[in-house]
C-alpha positions as YAML, in Angstrom:
chain: A
units: angstrom
residues:
- id: 1
  name: UNK
  ca: [74.41, -37.51, 40.25]
- id: 2
  name: UNK
  ca: [73.62, -40.74, 40.40]
- id: 3
  name: UNK
  ca: [72.83, -40.38, 44.34]
- id: 4
  name: UNK
  ca: [70.43, -37.80, 43.00]
- id: 5
  name: UNK
  ca: [69.00, -39.70, 40.08]
- id: 6
  name: UNK
  ca: [68.35, -42.31, 42.37]
- id: 7
  name: UNK
  ca: [66.55, -40.09, 45.34]
- id: 8
  name: UNK
  ca: [64.76, -38.95, 42.34]
- id: 9
  name: UNK
  ca: [63.25, -43.04, 41.22]
- id: 10
  name: UNK
  ca: [62.77, -44.06, 44.83]
- id: 11
  name: UNK
  ca: [60.54, -40.94, 45.39]
- id: 12
  name: UNK
  ca: [58.33, -41.22, 42.07]
- id: 13
  name: UNK
  ca: [58.44, -44.96, 42.78]
- id: 14
  name: UNK
  ca: [56.87, -44.41, 46.01]
- id: 15
  name: UNK
  ca: [53.95, -41.74, 44.82]
- id: 16
  name: UNK
  ca: [52.61, -43.92, 41.74]
- id: 17
  name: UNK
  ca: [52.94, -47.34, 43.55]
- id: 18
  name: UNK
  ca: [50.61, -47.12, 46.10]
- id: 19
  name: UNK
  ca: [47.61, -44.68, 47.28]
- id: 20
  name: UNK
  ca: [48.96, -43.61, 50.61]
- id: 21
  name: UNK
  ca: [47.25, -43.67, 54.41]
- id: 22
  name: UNK
  ca: [45.25, -45.85, 52.47]
- id: 23
  name: UNK
  ca: [43.84, -45.25, 57.35]
- id: 24
  name: UNK
  ca: [44.30, -41.67, 57.62]
- id: 25
  name: UNK
  ca: [41.17, -41.44, 53.96]
- id: 26
  name: UNK
  ca: [39.09, -43.36, 55.35]
- id: 27
  name: UNK
  ca: [39.10, -41.69, 58.70]
- id: 28
  name: UNK
  ca: [39.07, -38.27, 57.18]
- id: 29
  name: UNK
  ca: [35.58, -40.16, 54.56]
- id: 30
  name: UNK
  ca: [34.49, -41.35, 57.88]
- id: 31
  name: UNK
  ca: [34.83, -37.82, 59.95]
- id: 32
  name: UNK
  ca: [33.80, -35.50, 57.14]
- id: 33
  name: UNK
  ca: [30.99, -37.61, 55.73]
- id: 34
  name: UNK
  ca: [29.79, -37.68, 59.71]
- id: 35
  name: UNK
  ca: [30.04, -34.48, 60.68]
- id: 36
  name: UNK
  ca: [27.86, -33.58, 57.71]
- id: 37
  name: UNK
  ca: [25.93, -35.97, 58.00]
- id: 38
  name: UNK
  ca: [25.08, -34.99, 61.65]
- id: 39
  name: UNK
  ca: [24.11, -31.12, 60.90]
- id: 40
  name: UNK
  ca: [21.66, -31.90, 57.95]
- id: 41
  name: UNK
  ca: [20.21, -33.85, 60.28]
- id: 42
  name: UNK
  ca: [19.73, -31.70, 63.38]
- id: 43
  name: UNK
  ca: [18.91, -28.98, 61.33]
- id: 44
  name: UNK
  ca: [16.00, -30.53, 59.21]
- id: 45
  name: UNK
  ca: [13.66, -28.79, 61.41]
- id: 46
  name: UNK
  ca: [15.08, -25.50, 60.02]
- id: 47
  name: UNK
  ca: [16.56, -27.05, 56.60]
- id: 48
  name: UNK
  ca: [13.61, -23.87, 55.17]
- id: 49
  name: UNK
  ca: [15.17, -21.32, 56.62]
- id: 50
  name: UNK
  ca: [18.78, -22.01, 56.10]
- id: 51
  name: UNK
  ca: [18.57, -22.87, 53.09]
- id: 52
  name: UNK
  ca: [15.01, -23.39, 51.64]
- id: 53
  name: UNK
  ca: [12.27, -21.32, 50.05]
- id: 54
  name: UNK
  ca: [11.98, -18.92, 53.64]
- id: 55
  name: UNK
  ca: [15.34, -18.59, 53.84]
- id: 56
  name: UNK
  ca: [16.35, -14.57, 54.61]
- id: 57
  name: UNK
  ca: [18.64, -15.22, 51.73]
- id: 58
  name: UNK
  ca: [16.48, -14.86, 48.43]
- id: 59
  name: UNK
  ca: [16.38, -16.91, 45.87]
- id: 60
  name: UNK
  ca: [16.45, -14.25, 43.88]
- id: 61
  name: UNK
  ca: [19.40, -12.17, 45.50]
- id: 62
  name: UNK
  ca: [21.34, -16.35, 45.71]
- id: 63
  name: UNK
  ca: [20.55, -16.27, 41.82]
- id: 64
  name: UNK
  ca: [22.61, -12.76, 40.96]
- id: 65
  name: UNK
  ca: [25.63, -13.84, 43.91]
- id: 66
  name: UNK
  ca: [26.56, -17.13, 41.53]
- id: 67
  name: UNK
  ca: [25.55, -15.51, 38.36]
- id: 68
  name: UNK
  ca: [28.79, -13.58, 39.84]
- id: 69
  name: UNK
  ca: [30.75, -15.68, 40.95]
- id: 70
  name: UNK
  ca: [30.25, -18.57, 39.23]
- id: 71
  name: UNK
  ca: [29.74, -20.95, 42.19]
- id: 72
  name: UNK
  ca: [28.28, -24.37, 41.84]
- id: 73
  name: UNK
  ca: [24.67, -24.89, 43.77]
- id: 74
  name: UNK
  ca: [22.00, -27.64, 42.32]
- id: 75
  name: UNK
  ca: [19.73, -25.68, 44.47]
- id: 76
  name: UNK
  ca: [19.78, -22.10, 41.35]
- id: 77
  name: UNK
  ca: [18.09, -25.19, 38.94]
- id: 78
  name: UNK
  ca: [14.72, -24.37, 40.41]
- id: 79
  name: UNK
  ca: [12.77, -22.58, 43.44]
- id: 80
  name: UNK
  ca: [9.97, -25.22, 43.68]
- id: 81
  name: UNK
  ca: [9.44, -26.63, 47.45]
- id: 82
  name: UNK
  ca: [9.69, -29.96, 45.75]
- id: 83
  name: UNK
  ca: [13.41, -29.82, 44.24]
- id: 84
  name: UNK
  ca: [14.78, -28.44, 47.63]
- id: 85
  name: UNK
  ca: [13.10, -31.41, 49.10]
- id: 86
  name: UNK
  ca: [15.13, -34.17, 46.57]
- id: 87
  name: UNK
  ca: [18.38, -32.30, 46.91]
- id: 88
  name: UNK
  ca: [18.56, -31.98, 51.34]
- id: 89
  name: UNK
  ca: [17.19, -35.97, 50.87]
- id: 90
  name: UNK
  ca: [20.66, -36.27, 48.46]
- id: 91
  name: UNK
  ca: [22.39, -34.74, 51.15]
- id: 92
  name: UNK
  ca: [21.85, -36.56, 53.83]
- id: 93
  name: UNK
  ca: [22.26, -39.39, 51.58]
- id: 94
  name: UNK
  ca: [25.04, -39.29, 50.01]
- id: 95
  name: UNK
  ca: [26.50, -38.55, 53.20]
- id: 96
  name: UNK
  ca: [25.74, -41.99, 54.59]
- id: 97
  name: UNK
  ca: [26.79, -43.79, 51.86]
- id: 98
  name: UNK
  ca: [29.95, -42.10, 51.65]
- id: 99
  name: UNK
  ca: [30.43, -42.53, 55.54]
- id: 100
  name: UNK
  ca: [29.33, -46.05, 55.30]
- id: 101
  name: UNK
  ca: [31.99, -46.47, 52.06]
- id: 102
  name: UNK
  ca: [29.58, -47.89, 50.04]
- id: 103
  name: UNK
  ca: [30.80, -46.99, 46.32]
- id: 104
  name: UNK
  ca: [33.16, -44.29, 47.46]
- id: 105
  name: UNK
  ca: [34.08, -42.70, 43.99]
- id: 106
  name: UNK
  ca: [29.89, -41.92, 42.90]
- id: 107
  name: UNK
  ca: [29.37, -41.01, 46.82]
- id: 108
  name: UNK
  ca: [32.75, -38.49, 47.16]
- id: 109
  name: UNK
  ca: [30.65, -37.37, 44.66]
- id: 110
  name: UNK
  ca: [27.66, -36.74, 44.65]
- id: 111
  name: UNK
  ca: [28.71, -35.37, 48.57]
- id: 112
  name: UNK
  ca: [29.98, -33.04, 46.92]
- id: 113
  name: UNK
  ca: [27.63, -31.75, 45.52]
- id: 114
  name: UNK
  ca: [25.20, -31.69, 48.02]
- id: 115
  name: UNK
  ca: [27.62, -29.48, 50.20]
- id: 116
  name: UNK
  ca: [28.29, -27.13, 47.83]
- id: 117
  name: UNK
  ca: [24.92, -27.16, 46.31]
- id: 118
  name: UNK
  ca: [23.03, -25.73, 49.47]
- id: 119
  name: UNK
  ca: [26.81, -23.78, 50.80]
- id: 120
  name: UNK
  ca: [26.33, -22.41, 48.38]
- id: 121
  name: UNK
  ca: [22.96, -21.52, 48.72]
- id: 122
  name: UNK
  ca: [23.42, -19.20, 51.35]
- id: 123
  name: UNK
  ca: [26.59, -18.34, 51.68]
- id: 124
  name: UNK
  ca: [26.16, -16.35, 54.96]
- id: 125
  name: UNK
  ca: [25.42, -19.49, 56.97]
- id: 126
  name: UNK
  ca: [28.40, -20.82, 57.19]
- id: 127
  name: UNK
  ca: [31.33, -20.45, 59.90]
- id: 128
  name: UNK
  ca: [34.97, -21.73, 59.70]
- id: 129
  name: UNK
  ca: [33.29, -25.72, 60.01]
- id: 130
  name: UNK
  ca: [31.36, -25.19, 56.94]
- id: 131
  name: UNK
  ca: [33.97, -23.90, 54.30]
- id: 132
  name: UNK
  ca: [36.26, -26.42, 56.17]
- id: 133
  name: UNK
  ca: [33.67, -29.14, 55.13]
- id: 134
  name: UNK
  ca: [33.11, -27.09, 51.71]
- id: 135
  name: UNK
  ca: [36.94, -27.58, 50.28]
- id: 136
  name: UNK
  ca: [37.25, -31.31, 51.83]
- id: 137
  name: UNK
  ca: [34.23, -32.14, 50.38]
- id: 138
  name: UNK
  ca: [35.88, -31.22, 46.86]
- id: 139
  name: UNK
  ca: [39.78, -32.81, 47.82]
- id: 140
  name: UNK
  ca: [37.78, -36.46, 49.03]
- id: 141
  name: UNK
  ca: [36.26, -36.83, 45.47]
- id: 142
  name: UNK
  ca: [40.11, -37.10, 44.39]
- id: 143
  name: UNK
  ca: [40.81, -40.15, 47.04]
- id: 144
  name: UNK
  ca: [41.13, -43.25, 47.29]
- id: 145
  name: UNK
  ca: [39.33, -43.60, 50.17]
- id: 146
  name: UNK
  ca: [37.88, -46.80, 50.47]
- id: 147
  name: UNK
  ca: [40.18, -48.73, 51.29]
- id: 148
  name: UNK
  ca: [39.93, -50.19, 53.96]
- id: 149
  name: UNK
  ca: [36.96, -49.14, 56.87]
- id: 150
  name: UNK
  ca: [34.06, -49.64, 54.02]
- id: 151
  name: UNK
  ca: [31.63, -51.72, 52.24]
- id: 152
  name: UNK
  ca: [34.12, -51.61, 49.38]
- id: 153
  name: UNK
  ca: [36.30, -52.74, 50.63]
- id: 154
  name: UNK
  ca: [34.56, -55.91, 51.94]
- id: 155
  name: UNK
  ca: [33.14, -56.62, 49.08]
- id: 156
  name: UNK
  ca: [36.91, -56.10, 47.33]
- id: 157
  name: UNK
  ca: [37.76, -59.03, 49.84]
- id: 158
  name: UNK
  ca: [34.86, -60.95, 49.21]
- id: 159
  name: UNK
  ca: [35.96, -60.85, 44.91]
- id: 160
  name: UNK
  ca: [39.46, -61.92, 46.16]
- id: 161
  name: UNK
  ca: [38.29, -64.96, 48.08]
- id: 162
  name: UNK
  ca: [36.39, -65.96, 45.55]
- id: 163
  name: UNK
  ca: [39.13, -66.08, 42.52]
- id: 164
  name: UNK
  ca: [40.84, -68.03, 45.28]
- id: 165
  name: UNK
  ca: [38.78, -70.11, 45.39]
- id: 166
  name: UNK
  ca: [38.65, -70.81, 41.70]
- id: 167
  name: UNK
  ca: [35.12, -68.89, 41.08]
- id: 168
  name: UNK
  ca: [36.05, -65.50, 39.03]
- id: 169
  name: UNK
  ca: [33.71, -65.50, 36.35]
- id: 170
  name: UNK
  ca: [31.06, -65.33, 38.60]
- id: 171
  name: UNK
  ca: [32.36, -63.26, 40.94]
- id: 172
  name: UNK
  ca: [33.45, -60.45, 38.97]
- id: 173
  name: UNK
  ca: [29.98, -60.94, 36.47]
- id: 174
  name: UNK
  ca: [28.00, -60.11, 40.04]
- id: 175
  name: UNK
  ca: [28.77, -56.67, 40.51]
- id: 176
  name: UNK
  ca: [25.46, -55.22, 38.39]
- id: 177
  name: UNK
  ca: [25.10, -52.04, 41.03]
- id: 178
  name: UNK
  ca: [27.20, -49.96, 39.47]
- id: 179
  name: UNK
  ca: [27.45, -50.17, 35.79]
- id: 180
  name: UNK
  ca: [23.25, -49.80, 36.48]
- id: 181
  name: UNK
  ca: [24.48, -46.12, 39.23]
- id: 182
  name: UNK
  ca: [26.68, -44.61, 36.66]
- id: 183
  name: UNK
  ca: [24.34, -45.32, 33.50]
- id: 184
  name: UNK
  ca: [21.86, -43.32, 36.18]
- id: 185
  name: UNK
  ca: [24.13, -40.86, 36.47]
- id: 186
  name: UNK
  ca: [25.03, -40.01, 32.74]
- id: 187
  name: UNK
  ca: [21.34, -40.08, 32.57]
- id: 188
  name: UNK
  ca: [20.82, -37.30, 35.05]
- id: 189
  name: UNK
  ca: [23.95, -35.44, 33.80]
- id: 190
  name: UNK
  ca: [22.86, -35.10, 30.39]
- id: 191
  name: UNK
  ca: [19.08, -34.34, 31.66]
- id: 192
  name: UNK
  ca: [21.10, -31.37, 33.37]
- id: 193
  name: UNK
  ca: [23.30, -30.61, 29.98]
- id: 194
  name: UNK
  ca: [20.47, -30.39, 28.28]
- id: 195
  name: UNK
  ca: [18.28, -28.22, 29.92]
- id: 196
  name: UNK
  ca: [20.99, -25.54, 30.37]
- id: 197
  name: UNK
  ca: [22.11, -26.27, 33.97]
- id: 198
  name: UNK
  ca: [25.88, -26.78, 33.67]
- id: 199
  name: UNK
  ca: [28.08, -25.10, 32.18]
- id: 200
  name: UNK
  ca: [31.76, -23.82, 31.86]
- id: 201
  name: UNK
  ca: [34.04, -25.58, 34.22]
- id: 202
  name: UNK
  ca: [31.76, -27.87, 36.47]
- id: 203
  name: UNK
  ca: [30.53, -29.00, 32.84]
- id: 204
  name: UNK
  ca: [33.47, -30.96, 31.51]
- id: 205
  name: UNK
  ca: [34.17, -31.55, 35.87]
- id: 206
  name: UNK
  ca: [31.00, -33.79, 36.00]
- id: 207
  name: UNK
  ca: [31.28, -35.73, 32.88]
- id: 208
  name: UNK
  ca: [35.48, -35.64, 33.32]
- id: 209
  name: UNK
  ca: [34.52, -37.95, 36.70]
- id: 210
  name: UNK
  ca: [31.71, -39.52, 35.05]
- id: 211
  name: UNK
  ca: [33.71, -40.54, 31.88]
- id: 212
  name: UNK
  ca: [36.99, -41.90, 34.05]
- id: 213
  name: UNK
  ca: [34.15, -44.23, 36.17]
- id: 214
  name: UNK
  ca: [33.04, -45.48, 32.70]
- id: 215
  name: UNK
  ca: [36.46, -45.86, 31.79]
- id: 216
  name: UNK
  ca: [37.75, -47.83, 35.06]
- id: 217
  name: UNK
  ca: [34.84, -49.99, 34.86]
- id: 218
  name: UNK
  ca: [35.58, -50.91, 31.21]
- id: 219
  name: UNK
  ca: [39.36, -51.48, 31.71]
- id: 220
  name: UNK
  ca: [38.31, -53.73, 34.85]
- id: 221
  name: UNK
  ca: [36.15, -55.93, 32.96]
- id: 222
  name: UNK
  ca: [36.76, -55.91, 29.28]
- id: 223
  name: UNK
  ca: [40.96, -55.59, 29.58]
- id: 224
  name: UNK
  ca: [42.74, -58.65, 28.10]
- id: 225
  name: UNK
  ca: [46.23, -57.69, 29.71]
- id: 226
  name: UNK
  ca: [47.12, -55.83, 32.58]
- id: 227
  name: UNK
  ca: [48.85, -53.01, 31.08]
- id: 228
  name: UNK
  ca: [45.87, -50.92, 30.89]
- id: 229
  name: UNK
  ca: [44.56, -51.31, 34.86]
- id: 230
  name: UNK
  ca: [47.76, -50.70, 35.88]
- id: 231
  name: UNK
  ca: [48.53, -47.53, 34.07]
- id: 232
  name: UNK
  ca: [44.46, -46.89, 35.59]
- id: 233
  name: UNK
  ca: [46.02, -47.84, 39.08]
- id: 234
  name: UNK
  ca: [49.22, -45.33, 38.67]
- id: 235
  name: UNK
  ca: [47.26, -42.44, 37.70]
- id: 236
  name: UNK
  ca: [44.78, -42.64, 40.87]
- id: 237
  name: UNK
  ca: [47.73, -43.65, 42.70]
- id: 238
  name: UNK
  ca: [49.29, -40.17, 42.01]
- id: 239
  name: UNK
  ca: [46.10, -38.51, 41.80]
- id: 240
  name: UNK
  ca: [45.49, -40.28, 45.52]
- id: 241
  name: UNK
  ca: [49.16, -38.53, 47.21]
- id: 242
  name: UNK
  ca: [48.74, -35.93, 45.73]
- id: 243
  name: UNK
  ca: [45.08, -34.76, 46.82]
- id: 244
  name: UNK
  ca: [46.20, -35.75, 50.61]
- id: 245
  name: UNK
  ca: [49.75, -33.69, 50.39]
- id: 246
  name: UNK
  ca: [46.80, -30.77, 49.98]
- id: 247
  name: UNK
  ca: [45.26, -31.77, 52.50]
- id: 248
  name: UNK
  ca: [47.80, -32.18, 55.07]
- id: 249
  name: UNK
  ca: [49.08, -29.07, 53.78]
- id: 250
  name: UNK
  ca: [45.32, -27.24, 53.55]
- id: 251
  name: UNK
  ca: [45.71, -28.14, 57.91]
- id: 252
  name: UNK
  ca: [48.94, -27.39, 57.74]
- id: 253
  name: UNK
  ca: [47.75, -23.39, 56.68]
- id: 254
  name: UNK
  ca: [44.90, -22.97, 58.98]
- id: 255
  name: UNK
  ca: [46.70, -23.48, 61.34]
- id: 256
  name: UNK
  ca: [49.67, -21.20, 61.08]
- id: 257
  name: UNK
  ca: [47.03, -18.10, 59.50]
- id: 258
  name: UNK
  ca: [45.06, -18.98, 62.49]
- id: 259
  name: UNK
  ca: [48.25, -18.79, 64.59]
- id: 260
  name: UNK
  ca: [49.93, -15.39, 63.14]
- id: 261
  name: UNK
  ca: [46.71, -13.53, 63.17]
- id: 262
  name: UNK
  ca: [45.81, -13.84, 66.84]
- id: 263
  name: UNK
  ca: [49.71, -12.93, 67.61]
- id: 264
  name: UNK
  ca: [48.34, -9.40, 65.85]
- id: 265
  name: UNK
  ca: [45.56, -9.60, 68.53]
- id: 266
  name: UNK
  ca: [45.52, -7.14, 71.61]
- id: 267
  name: UNK
  ca: [43.23, -9.65, 73.33]
- id: 268
  name: UNK
  ca: [45.48, -12.74, 72.80]
- id: 269
  name: UNK
  ca: [49.18, -11.08, 73.75]
- id: 270
  name: UNK
  ca: [47.71, -9.65, 77.04]
- id: 271
  name: UNK
  ca: [46.21, -13.24, 77.42]
- id: 272
  name: UNK
  ca: [42.69, -12.21, 78.11]
- id: 273
  name: UNK
  ca: [41.04, -13.53, 75.04]
- id: 274
  name: UNK
  ca: [39.67, -16.72, 75.54]
- id: 275
  name: UNK
  ca: [37.70, -14.66, 78.70]
- id: 276
  name: UNK
  ca: [35.58, -12.70, 76.66]
- id: 277
  name: UNK
  ca: [33.67, -15.35, 74.66]
- id: 278
  name: UNK
  ca: [33.25, -17.53, 77.74]
- id: 279
  name: UNK
  ca: [30.74, -14.28, 77.95]
- id: 280
  name: UNK
  ca: [28.27, -14.27, 75.26]
- id: 281
  name: UNK
  ca: [25.01, -16.57, 76.11]
- id: 282
  name: UNK
  ca: [25.31, -17.10, 72.08]
- id: 283
  name: UNK
  ca: [28.72, -18.98, 73.65]
- id: 284
  name: UNK
  ca: [28.12, -20.57, 76.25]
- id: 285
  name: UNK
  ca: [25.33, -23.74, 76.72]
- id: 286
  name: UNK
  ca: [26.61, -24.63, 79.82]
- id: 287
  name: UNK
  ca: [26.61, -20.80, 82.22]
- id: 288
  name: UNK
  ca: [28.15, -22.56, 84.90]
- id: 289
  name: UNK
  ca: [31.01, -23.99, 83.27]
- id: 290
  name: UNK
  ca: [31.85, -21.61, 81.20]
- id: 291
  name: UNK
  ca: [31.39, -19.36, 84.39]
- id: 292
  name: UNK
  ca: [34.40, -21.77, 86.19]
- id: 293
  name: UNK
  ca: [36.38, -21.21, 83.71]
- id: 294
  name: UNK
  ca: [36.27, -17.59, 83.12]
- id: 295
  name: UNK
  ca: [36.13, -17.49, 87.17]
- id: 296
  name: UNK
  ca: [40.06, -18.70, 86.89]
- id: 297
  name: UNK
  ca: [42.52, -16.51, 85.63]
- id: 298
  name: UNK
  ca: [45.75, -18.51, 84.91]
- id: 299
  name: UNK
  ca: [43.66, -20.85, 83.19]
- id: 300
  name: UNK
  ca: [42.32, -18.56, 81.20]
- id: 301
  name: UNK
  ca: [45.75, -17.12, 80.56]
- id: 302
  name: UNK
  ca: [46.92, -20.49, 80.17]
- id: 303
  name: UNK
  ca: [44.75, -21.63, 77.54]
- id: 304
  name: UNK
  ca: [44.54, -18.10, 76.04]
- id: 305
  name: UNK
  ca: [48.85, -18.05, 75.12]
- id: 306
  name: UNK
  ca: [48.55, -22.16, 74.90]
- id: 307
  name: UNK
  ca: [46.21, -22.00, 71.81]
- id: 308
  name: UNK
  ca: [48.35, -19.95, 70.19]
- id: 309
  name: UNK
  ca: [51.08, -21.86, 70.92]
- id: 310
  name: UNK
  ca: [50.00, -24.54, 69.53]
- id: 311
  name: UNK
  ca: [48.18, -22.85, 66.06]
- id: 312
  name: UNK
  ca: [51.82, -21.76, 65.47]
- id: 313
  name: UNK
  ca: [54.30, -24.03, 65.69]
- id: 314
  name: UNK
  ca: [51.72, -27.45, 64.29]
- id: 315
  name: UNK
  ca: [52.91, -27.01, 60.58]
- id: 316
  name: UNK
  ca: [56.98, -26.86, 62.66]
- id: 317
  name: UNK
  ca: [56.30, -30.46, 64.25]
- id: 318
  name: UNK
  ca: [55.30, -32.33, 62.24]
- id: 319
  name: UNK
  ca: [59.07, -33.10, 61.25]
- id: 320
  name: UNK
  ca: [59.37, -34.65, 64.79]
- id: 321
  name: UNK
  ca: [56.92, -37.70, 64.45]
- id: 322
  name: UNK
  ca: [56.51, -37.60, 69.08]
- id: 323
  name: UNK
  ca: [56.30, -34.24, 69.24]
- id: 324
  name: UNK
  ca: [54.07, -34.05, 66.38]
- id: 325
  name: UNK
  ca: [51.94, -36.90, 67.79]
- id: 326
  name: UNK
  ca: [51.26, -34.98, 71.16]
- id: 327
  name: UNK
  ca: [50.90, -31.35, 69.79]
- id: 328
  name: UNK
  ca: [48.14, -33.41, 67.54]
- id: 329
  name: UNK
  ca: [46.38, -34.88, 70.32]
- id: 330
  name: UNK
  ca: [46.23, -31.52, 72.52]
- id: 331
  name: UNK
  ca: [44.85, -29.99, 69.82]
- id: 332
  name: UNK
  ca: [41.97, -32.59, 69.46]
- id: 333
  name: UNK
  ca: [41.32, -32.17, 73.57]
- id: 334
  name: UNK
  ca: [41.25, -28.44, 72.53]
- id: 335
  name: UNK
  ca: [38.48, -28.51, 70.02]
- id: 336
  name: UNK
  ca: [36.91, -31.29, 71.86]
- id: 337
  name: UNK
  ca: [36.59, -28.90, 74.13]
- id: 338
  name: UNK
  ca: [35.52, -26.18, 72.42]
- id: 339
  name: UNK
  ca: [32.41, -28.24, 71.10]
- id: 340
  name: UNK
  ca: [31.30, -28.83, 74.98]
- id: 341
  name: UNK
  ca: [32.56, -25.18, 76.74]
- id: 342
  name: UNK
  ca: [31.85, -22.95, 73.51]
- id: 343
  name: UNK
  ca: [28.98, -25.01, 71.74]
- id: 344
  name: UNK
  ca: [30.36, -25.55, 68.79]
- id: 345
  name: UNK
  ca: [30.49, -28.63, 67.66]
- id: 346
  name: UNK
  ca: [30.21, -29.10, 64.06]
- id: 347
  name: UNK
  ca: [33.49, -26.46, 63.32]
- id: 348
  name: UNK
  ca: [35.09, -29.10, 66.42]
- id: 349
  name: UNK
  ca: [34.17, -32.27, 64.01]
- id: 350
  name: UNK
  ca: [35.52, -31.24, 61.11]
- id: 351
  name: UNK
  ca: [38.62, -29.73, 62.39]
- id: 352
  name: UNK
  ca: [38.62, -33.09, 64.23]
- id: 353
  name: UNK
  ca: [38.14, -34.55, 60.92]
- id: 354
  name: UNK
  ca: [40.80, -32.29, 58.83]
- id: 355
  name: UNK
  ca: [44.01, -32.88, 61.91]
- id: 356
  name: UNK
  ca: [43.12, -37.07, 61.53]
- id: 357
  name: UNK
  ca: [45.01, -36.70, 58.50]
- id: 358
  name: UNK
  ca: [47.89, -36.68, 60.56]
- id: 359
  name: UNK
  ca: [47.78, -39.83, 62.42]
- id: 360
  name: UNK
  ca: [49.58, -42.50, 62.79]
- id: 361
  name: UNK
  ca: [49.16, -45.19, 60.94]
- id: 362
  name: UNK
  ca: [50.14, -47.52, 63.62]
- id: 363
  name: UNK
  ca: [47.08, -46.24, 65.77]
- id: 364
  name: UNK
  ca: [44.79, -46.37, 63.38]
- id: 365
  name: UNK
  ca: [44.35, -49.63, 63.10]
- id: 366
  name: UNK
  ca: [44.79, -50.57, 66.36]
- id: 367
  name: UNK
  ca: [41.78, -48.58, 66.43]
- id: 368
  name: UNK
  ca: [40.54, -50.42, 63.82]
- id: 369
  name: UNK
  ca: [41.49, -53.56, 65.82]
- id: 370
  name: UNK
  ca: [39.78, -52.29, 69.00]
- id: 371
  name: UNK
  ca: [36.59, -51.48, 67.33]
- id: 372
  name: UNK
  ca: [36.70, -54.68, 65.79]
- id: 373
  name: UNK
  ca: [37.22, -56.81, 68.89]
- id: 374
  name: UNK
  ca: [34.01, -54.49, 70.65]
- id: 375
  name: UNK
  ca: [32.10, -55.66, 67.79]
- id: 376
  name: UNK
  ca: [32.45, -59.22, 67.80]
- id: 377
  name: UNK
  ca: [31.53, -58.82, 71.62]
- id: 378
  name: UNK
  ca: [28.54, -57.10, 71.80]
- id: 379
  name: UNK
  ca: [27.76, -59.73, 68.83]
- id: 380
  name: UNK
  ca: [27.89, -62.56, 71.05]
- id: 381
  name: UNK
  ca: [26.16, -60.94, 74.15]
- id: 382
  name: UNK
  ca: [23.29, -60.26, 71.68]
- id: 383
  name: UNK
  ca: [23.06, -64.07, 71.34]
- id: 384
  name: UNK
  ca: [24.16, -63.30, 67.66]
- id: 385
  name: UNK
  ca: [26.54, -65.54, 65.44]
- id: 386
  name: UNK
  ca: [29.95, -64.62, 66.22]
- id: 387
  name: UNK
  ca: [32.65, -64.41, 64.15]
- id: 388
  name: UNK
  ca: [35.99, -66.06, 62.73]
- id: 389
  name: UNK
  ca: [39.07, -63.87, 63.62]
- id: 390
  name: UNK
  ca: [39.26, -61.58, 60.46]
- id: 391
  name: UNK
  ca: [41.92, -63.02, 58.01]
- id: 392
  name: UNK
  ca: [45.39, -60.92, 58.19]
- id: 393
  name: UNK
  ca: [45.68, -58.36, 55.92]
- id: 394
  name: UNK
  ca: [48.51, -59.50, 53.45]
- id: 395
  name: UNK
  ca: [51.30, -57.14, 53.54]
- id: 396
  name: UNK
  ca: [51.24, -54.69, 50.61]
- id: 397
  name: UNK
  ca: [52.01, -51.80, 49.64]
- id: 398
  name: UNK
  ca: [48.49, -50.40, 51.42]
- id: 399
  name: UNK
  ca: [48.65, -52.13, 54.07]
- id: 400
  name: UNK
  ca: [52.40, -52.28, 55.91]
- id: 401
  name: UNK
  ca: [52.66, -50.26, 58.78]
- id: 402
  name: UNK
  ca: [54.90, -48.21, 57.07]
- id: 403
  name: UNK
  ca: [52.66, -46.81, 54.27]
- id: 404
  name: UNK
  ca: [51.49, -43.74, 55.92]
- id: 405
  name: UNK
  ca: [50.73, -39.69, 54.54]
- id: 406
  name: UNK
  ca: [53.55, -37.83, 55.47]
- id: 407
  name: UNK
  ca: [55.55, -38.66, 58.06]
- id: 408
  name: UNK
  ca: [56.44, -41.66, 60.47]
- id: 409
  name: UNK
  ca: [54.66, -42.24, 63.18]
...
């Protein structure tokens, strides 16, 4: 009984004392923000036909659908061209800033608003990759995805350095952007609420997120003791870890359902399913490459059966770190091949970003080190000032190698 209680106590401590998987959450943030940003930029010339006033799914039809399913989309607040351009620009800017990790708590909410507003406006325009982005944009709001590889993390390091030099009052008082941004968004939220554009659950969600952000800033600046901030950290860590678990479960669910549905198809059973999309003009950006692959029957059979086996087996391999890492690499390579051969780059990028939640922490830290060295070498070749060696990160619960989501690697 005492042993069981000790295990429960350790589990609660691990879930609440730190936001697990800081590198994994950063990769997810970067991956999905980059995927959505690239999609918006590529489709910028066609934005009117996809989500704007010229869309085949007319504004009146979309309004009727939204009235029935109660989905959120800011594009239904007005049918004017100016409002559409504002919402589209908001989606682009919030994606870029979330990618850089600037004010990630705020940008994650604006990123979600941009994704939901555009996708729910024309629900028939999306594919499987859009569905993944749709879900992950909601999950990201509840994660602390700016702990590393972000402008927020750099600002936090500078604040810590200032505190170490005894410049705490000036360091904490220098951040005026956050409160101003919070006040501006609160005003916009009040205007939308007063105009009757928000109601029901979404009204509670947005006002709740706004209030939590204000409480976080107020406690961090005005609390006379450390206990209130510790309590908020415990709650934020718990919510973050729960969201990361949901992201992992979502990725496993996507692969397992896709694999088991494929098993029921006759073309997947006889090993010829991959052959047919290779002969569709819509999925053949490189006809010569598609014809080359389709001409080898054994290769088609191996890819067909291998895809099914990988998707069905992936959730079970999470209990073996080495097998999981190998299969994870295989699936990422498969998605990259789908992007090139079938011409589905954004679907593949979305799935690779979702797979990143399972990447091992040591690999991600090494990847960050390689990127930092490459940046310094590029800076030195251009004649810029080469920054000194980066200060070693403190070995806390958020930076030690054993702190990661899910399973050891």
